[in-house]
CSV table of C-alpha atoms and ligand atoms in Angstrom, one decimal:
chain,number,residue,atom,x,y,z
A,1,MET,CA,1.3,-6.3,35.9
A,2,ARG,CA,4.7,-4.7,35.8
A,3,VAL,CA,5.7,-2.3,33.0
A,4,VAL,CA,9.4,-2.2,32.2
A,5,THR,CA,11.0,0.2,29.8
A,6,SER,CA,14.7,-0.5,30.3
A,7,ILE,CA,16.5,-3.4,28.6
A,8,VAL,CA,18.9,-3.9,31.5
A,9,GLU,CA,15.9,-4.2,33.9
A,10,MET,CA,14.1,-6.5,31.5
A,11,GLN,CA,17.0,-8.8,31.3
A,12,ALA,CA,17.4,-8.9,35.0
A,13,GLU,CA,13.7,-9.7,35.5
A,14,SER,CA,13.8,-12.5,32.9
A,15,ASP,CA,17.0,-13.9,34.5
A,16,ARG,CA,15.1,-14.0,37.9
A,17,ILE,CA,12.2,-15.8,36.4
A,18,ARG,CA,14.4,-18.3,34.7
A,19,ALA,CA,16.4,-18.8,37.9
A,20,ASP,CA,13.1,-19.7,39.6
A,21,GLY,CA,12.8,-22.5,37.1
A,22,ARG,CA,9.8,-20.9,35.5
A,23,ARG,CA,9.1,-21.1,31.7
A,24,LEU,CA,8.9,-17.7,30.1
A,25,ALA,CA,6.8,-16.8,27.0
A,26,LEU,CA,7.0,-13.7,24.9
A,27,VAL,CA,4.4,-12.0,22.7
A,28,PRO,CA,6.0,-9.3,20.6
A,29,THR,CA,3.6,-6.6,19.4
A,30,MET,CA,3.5,-3.1,18.2
A,31,GLY,CA,0.6,-2.3,20.5
A,32,SER,CA,-2.7,-1.1,19.3
A,33,LEU,CA,-3.9,-4.4,20.6
A,34,HIS,CA,-7.0,-6.2,19.5
A,35,GLU,CA,-8.6,-9.6,20.1
A,36,GLY,CA,-6.0,-11.2,17.7
A,37,HIS,CA,-3.2,-10.1,20.1
A,38,LEU,CA,-5.1,-11.3,23.1
A,39,GLU,CA,-5.4,-14.7,21.5
A,40,LEU,CA,-1.6,-14.8,21.3
A,41,VAL,CA,-1.4,-13.9,25.0
A,42,ARG,CA,-3.8,-16.7,25.8
A,43,SER,CA,-1.8,-19.2,23.7
A,44,ALA,CA,1.4,-18.0,25.4
A,45,ARG,CA,-0.2,-18.5,28.8
A,46,ARG,CA,-0.9,-22.2,27.9
A,47,LEU,CA,2.8,-22.6,26.9
A,48,ALA,CA,4.5,-21.0,29.9
A,49,ASP,CA,4.3,-19.9,33.5
A,50,HIS,CA,5.1,-16.2,32.8
A,51,VAL,CA,4.0,-14.1,29.9
A,52,THR,CA,5.8,-10.9,28.8
A,53,VAL,CA,4.2,-8.8,26.1
A,54,THR,CA,6.3,-6.3,24.3
A,55,ILE,CA,4.9,-3.1,22.9
A,56,PHE,CA,7.2,-1.3,20.6
A,57,VAL,CA,6.4,0.4,17.2
A,58,ASN,CA,9.7,-0.4,15.5
A,59,PRO,CA,10.8,2.3,13.1
A,60,THR,CA,13.3,0.1,11.3
A,61,GLN,CA,10.6,-2.1,9.7
A,62,PHE,CA,8.7,0.8,8.1
A,63,GLY,CA,9.9,2.1,4.7
A,64,PRO,CA,9.9,5.8,3.6
A,65,GLY,CA,6.3,6.9,3.1
A,66,GLU,CA,4.8,4.1,5.2
A,67,ASP,CA,2.7,4.6,8.2
A,68,PHE,CA,5.3,4.7,11.1
A,69,GLU,CA,4.2,8.2,12.2
A,70,ARG,CA,0.5,7.6,12.2
A,71,TYR,CA,0.6,4.0,13.4
A,72,PRO,CA,-1.9,3.9,16.3
A,73,ARG,CA,-0.4,4.2,19.7
A,74,ASP,CA,-2.3,4.0,23.0
A,75,LEU,CA,-0.3,2.4,25.8
A,76,GLY,CA,-3.0,3.1,28.4
A,77,ALA,CA,-5.6,1.2,26.3
A,78,ASP,CA,-3.2,-1.6,25.6
A,79,LEU,CA,-2.4,-2.0,29.3
A,80,ALA,CA,-6.1,-2.1,30.2
A,81,LEU,CA,-6.6,-4.9,27.7
A,82,LEU,CA,-3.7,-6.8,29.1
A,83,SER,CA,-5.2,-6.7,32.6
A,84,GLY,CA,-8.3,-8.5,31.5
A,85,ASP,CA,-8.9,-12.2,30.9
A,86,ALA,CA,-5.8,-12.4,28.6
A,87,ALA,CA,-3.5,-11.0,31.3
A,88,ALA,CA,0.2,-10.5,30.8
A,89,ASP,CA,2.5,-10.7,33.8
A,90,LEU,CA,4.9,-8.1,32.4
A,91,VAL,CA,4.8,-5.5,29.6
A,92,PHE,CA,8.1,-4.4,28.1
A,93,ALA,CA,7.5,-1.0,26.4
A,94,PRO,CA,10.9,0.5,25.6
A,95,THR,CA,11.3,3.9,23.8
A,96,VAL,CA,12.9,4.1,20.4
A,97,SER,CA,16.1,5.6,22.0
A,98,GLU,CA,16.2,2.7,24.5
A,99,MET,CA,16.1,0.2,21.6
A,100,TYR,CA,18.2,2.2,19.2
A,101,PRO,CA,20.5,4.5,21.2
A,102,GLU,CA,22.6,4.9,18.0
A,103,PRO,CA,22.0,3.9,14.4
A,104,PRO,CA,22.7,0.2,14.4
A,105,LEU,CA,25.6,-1.2,12.5
A,106,THR,CA,24.4,-4.7,13.0
A,107,TRP,CA,21.4,-6.1,11.2
A,108,VAL,CA,19.8,-9.5,10.9
A,109,ASP,CA,19.2,-10.3,7.2
A,110,VAL,CA,17.4,-13.6,6.5
A,111,GLU,CA,18.0,-14.4,2.8
A,112,ARG,CA,15.6,-15.7,0.2
A,113,LEU,CA,12.5,-15.9,2.4
A,114,PRO,CA,11.7,-12.2,2.0
A,115,ASP,CA,12.1,-12.2,-1.8
A,116,ARG,CA,8.4,-12.5,-2.6
A,117,LEU,CA,5.1,-11.4,-1.2
A,118,CYS,CA,5.4,-8.5,1.3
A,119,GLY,CA,9.2,-8.6,1.3
A,120,ALA,CA,9.3,-7.9,-2.4
A,121,ARG,CA,7.0,-4.8,-2.0
A,122,ARG,CA,8.6,-3.5,1.3
A,123,PRO,CA,12.3,-3.5,0.8
A,124,GLY,CA,14.1,-3.7,4.1
A,125,HIS,CA,10.9,-4.6,6.0
A,126,PHE,CA,12.0,-8.0,7.1
A,127,ARG,CA,15.5,-6.9,7.9
A,128,GLY,CA,13.9,-4.4,10.4
A,129,VAL,CA,11.6,-7.1,11.7
A,130,ALA,CA,14.3,-9.7,12.2
A,131,THR,CA,16.6,-7.2,13.8
A,132,VAL,CA,14.1,-5.9,16.3
A,133,VAL,CA,12.8,-9.4,17.2
A,134,ALA,CA,16.4,-10.6,17.8
A,135,LYS,CA,16.9,-7.5,20.1
A,136,LEU,CA,13.5,-8.2,21.8
A,137,LEU,CA,14.5,-11.8,22.3
A,138,SER,CA,17.8,-10.8,23.8
A,139,ALA,CA,16.1,-8.3,26.1
A,140,CYS,CA,13.4,-10.7,27.3
A,141,ARG,CA,15.1,-14.1,27.1
A,142,PRO,CA,12.0,-16.2,26.6
A,143,HIS,CA,11.8,-20.0,26.2
A,144,VAL,CA,9.0,-19.6,23.7
A,145,ALA,CA,7.8,-16.7,21.5
A,146,VAL,CA,4.3,-16.5,20.0
A,147,PHE,CA,3.4,-14.8,16.7
A,148,GLY,CA,0.2,-14.4,14.7
A,149,LEU,CA,0.0,-16.3,11.4
A,150,LYS,CA,-1.7,-13.4,9.7
A,151,ASP,CA,1.8,-12.4,9.1
A,152,ALA,CA,2.8,-15.8,7.8
A,153,GLN,CA,5.9,-14.6,5.9
A,154,GLN,CA,7.1,-12.9,9.0
A,155,PHE,CA,6.7,-16.1,11.0
A,156,PHE,CA,8.6,-18.2,8.5
A,157,VAL,CA,11.4,-15.5,8.4
A,158,LEU,CA,11.7,-15.3,12.1
A,159,ARG,CA,11.6,-19.1,12.6
A,160,ARG,CA,14.4,-19.5,10.2
A,161,MET,CA,16.4,-16.7,11.9
A,162,ALA,CA,15.9,-18.5,15.3
A,163,ARG,CA,17.1,-21.7,13.8
A,164,ASP,CA,20.1,-20.3,11.9
A,165,LEU,CA,21.3,-18.3,14.9
A,166,ASN,CA,20.7,-21.1,17.5
A,167,LEU,CA,18.7,-18.6,19.5
A,168,GLY,CA,17.4,-21.4,21.8
A,169,VAL,CA,13.8,-20.1,21.6
A,170,GLU,CA,10.8,-22.0,20.2
A,171,LEU,CA,8.6,-20.0,17.9
A,172,VAL,CA,4.9,-20.8,17.8
A,173,GLY,CA,2.4,-19.5,15.3
A,174,VAL,CA,-1.2,-18.9,16.2
A,175,ASP,CA,-4.0,-18.8,13.6
A,176,THR,CA,-5.6,-15.5,12.6
A,177,VAL,CA,-8.6,-14.2,14.5
A,178,ARG,CA,-11.3,-12.9,12.3
A,179,GLU,CA,-14.4,-10.6,12.4
A,180,PRO,CA,-17.7,-12.5,12.0
A,181,ASP,CA,-17.7,-11.8,8.2
A,182,GLY,CA,-14.1,-13.2,7.9
A,183,LEU,CA,-12.0,-10.1,7.8
A,184,ALA,CA,-8.7,-10.8,9.6
A,185,LEU,CA,-8.2,-8.6,12.7
A,186,SER,CA,-5.4,-6.0,12.2
A,187,SER,CA,-4.4,-2.8,13.9
A,188,ARG,CA,-4.6,-1.2,10.4
A,189,ASN,CA,-8.3,-2.0,10.0
A,190,ARG,CA,-9.0,1.1,12.0
A,191,TYR,CA,-7.7,3.2,8.9
A,192,LEU,CA,-10.7,1.9,6.9
A,193,ALA,CA,-13.7,4.0,6.0
A,194,PRO,CA,-17.0,2.2,6.4
A,195,GLU,CA,-17.4,1.2,2.8
A,196,GLU,CA,-13.8,0.1,2.6
A,197,ARG,CA,-14.3,-2.0,5.7
A,198,THR,CA,-17.3,-3.7,4.1
A,199,GLN,CA,-15.4,-4.4,0.9
A,200,ALA,CA,-12.2,-5.6,2.6
A,201,VAL,CA,-13.9,-8.9,3.2
A,202,VAL,CA,-12.8,-10.0,-0.3
A,203,LEU,CA,-9.3,-10.7,1.1
A,204,SER,CA,-10.5,-13.5,3.3
A,205,LYS,CA,-12.9,-14.7,0.7
A,206,ALA,CA,-10.0,-14.9,-1.8
A,207,VAL,CA,-7.8,-17.0,0.4
A,208,PHE,CA,-10.6,-19.3,1.7
A,209,GLU,CA,-11.8,-19.9,-1.8
A,210,ALA,CA,-8.2,-20.8,-2.8
A,211,ARG,CA,-8.0,-23.1,0.2
A,212,ASP,CA,-11.3,-24.9,-0.7
A,213,ARG,CA,-10.2,-25.4,-4.3
A,214,ILE,CA,-6.9,-26.9,-3.2
A,215,LEU,CA,-8.6,-29.2,-0.8
A,216,ALA,CA,-11.0,-30.2,-3.6
A,217,GLY,CA,-7.9,-31.3,-5.6
A,218,GLU,CA,-7.2,-28.3,-7.8
A,219,THR,CA,-3.4,-28.1,-8.5
A,220,ASP,CA,-2.9,-25.4,-11.1
A,221,VAL,CA,-1.3,-22.4,-9.4
A,222,ALA,CA,-1.9,-19.9,-12.2
A,223,GLY,CA,-5.7,-20.7,-12.1
A,224,LEU,CA,-5.8,-20.5,-8.3
A,225,GLU,CA,-3.9,-17.1,-8.3
A,226,ARG,CA,-6.3,-15.8,-11.0
A,227,GLY,CA,-9.2,-16.8,-8.8
A,228,MET,CA,-7.9,-14.9,-5.8
A,229,ARG,CA,-7.1,-11.9,-8.0
A,230,ASP,CA,-10.6,-11.9,-9.5
A,231,ARG,CA,-12.2,-12.1,-6.1
A,232,ILE,CA,-10.2,-9.1,-4.8
A,233,VAL,CA,-10.8,-6.8,-7.9
A,234,SER,CA,-14.5,-7.6,-7.6
A,235,ALA,CA,-14.3,-5.0,-4.8
A,236,SER,CA,-14.4,-1.6,-6.5
A,237,LEU,CA,-12.3,0.1,-3.8
A,238,ALA,CA,-9.6,-2.5,-3.7
A,239,ARG,CA,-6.2,-1.9,-5.3
A,240,ILE,CA,-4.6,-5.3,-5.4
A,241,ASP,CA,-0.9,-5.6,-4.4
A,242,TYR,CA,-0.4,-9.4,-4.8
A,243,ALA,CA,-2.3,-12.7,-4.9
A,244,GLU,CA,0.2,-15.6,-4.8
A,245,ILE,CA,0.6,-19.2,-3.9
A,246,VAL,CA,4.1,-20.2,-2.8
A,247,GLU,CA,5.5,-23.2,-1.0
A,248,ALA,CA,5.0,-22.8,2.7
A,249,GLU,CA,8.2,-22.5,4.8
A,250,THR,CA,10.6,-21.8,1.9
A,251,LEU,CA,8.2,-19.3,0.3
A,252,GLN,CA,9.5,-20.3,-3.1
A,253,PRO,CA,7.2,-20.1,-6.2
A,254,VAL,CA,5.4,-23.2,-7.4
A,255,THR,CA,3.5,-23.8,-10.6
A,256,THR,CA,1.6,-26.9,-9.3
A,257,VAL,CA,0.3,-27.7,-5.9
A,258,GLU,CA,1.8,-31.2,-5.5
A,259,PRO,CA,-0.3,-33.7,-3.5
A,260,GLY,CA,0.7,-33.8,0.2
A,261,THR,CA,2.6,-30.5,0.0
A,262,THR,CA,1.8,-27.4,2.1
A,263,VAL,CA,1.4,-24.1,0.3
A,264,LEU,CA,0.7,-20.6,1.4
A,265,ALA,CA,-2.1,-18.7,-0.4
A,266,ALA,CA,-1.4,-15.1,0.4
A,267,VAL,CA,-2.9,-11.8,-0.7
A,268,ALA,CA,-2.4,-8.1,-0.1
A,269,ALA,CA,-4.4,-5.1,-1.2
A,270,TRP,CA,-4.9,-1.4,-0.5
A,271,PHE,CA,-8.3,-0.1,0.6
A,272,GLY,CA,-7.8,3.7,0.8
A,273,THR,CA,-4.7,4.3,2.9
A,274,ALA,CA,-4.8,0.8,4.5
A,275,ARG,CA,-2.7,-2.0,3.1
A,276,LEU,CA,-4.2,-5.2,4.4
A,277,ILE,CA,-2.9,-8.8,4.1
A,278,ASP,CA,-4.4,-12.2,4.6
A,279,ASN,CA,-3.4,-15.8,3.9
A,280,ARG,CA,-4.2,-19.5,4.4
A,281,ILE,CA,-1.6,-22.2,4.9
A,282,VAL,CA,-3.0,-25.3,3.1
A,283,ARG,CA,-1.9,-28.9,3.0
A,284,ALA,CA,-2.9,-30.4,-0.3
A,285,PRO,CA,-4.7,-33.7,-0.2
A,286,GLY,CA,-2.7,-36.9,-1.1
B,301,PAF,O1,4.0,-8.4,14.0
B,301,PAF,C1,4.4,-7.3,14.6
B,301,PAF,O2,3.6,-6.7,15.3
B,301,PAF,C2,5.8,-6.8,14.4
B,301,PAF,O3,6.3,-7.0,13.1
B,301,PAF,C3,6.8,-7.4,15.5
B,301,PAF,C4,6.9,-8.9,15.3
B,301,PAF,C5,6.3,-7.1,16.9
B,301,PAF,C6,8.1,-6.8,15.3
B,301,PAF,O4,8.1,-5.4,15.4
């Protein structure tokens, strides 16, 4: 497995692969890899002949006071994981100065989709995400890029960006990988103290309960959101951030889950210093 740190070298390598007629998949990550990321790599492998994984903790998507400095970084451990059964062909691991040699004057701003959920709580976050993913796509030139649906809002933002900018890349979302008790895998789970870890399971319970109620025919969004909120605050260590149901794809608010429509039931809460998120994309019966 090759490790490339320079954008020019990465572009040349991708051009070579494309010229060979091979299909190229990209899995963008911030490292600190876990089984959820490895599942993305396996999915990418099924979609393409060559898999590049990017490892870059992107400063422009962290707000002031967020965890950019302490975000876990261990390139050696990540490379070891990517040499196992979920093997990457190439890892692109640029430095911050390679990606941002000067403060950027050009940003990718997707409108509307970031207005709610995490975007409403983390101003500028999705601008940073969209900008760095556009830069990673232009460095790695994949045919297909694979993202985890734990960050469903991020996926919808990026898919819209790719469509609006005619980037010529297909974006594929892969379902969340979970611990046996249901907790969504996240690099930030390692911030949790043991009791916080035990209680954090309320997040998955909240979204799965909402899903089950929608599948059983419940349509009242206020009631469904109250149910998710009640489940989260039943954990004494949880500080709820949001519990919302929005239309999937547009991420616009809804008051009723109309039959046959698809909604996103999404939650976020703090446990100690860890802000965790979870969601379910649910198609209502009918
Ligand atoms: O989901 C992530 O890990 C990051 O937001 C991404 C897509 C790699 C951009 O930095």
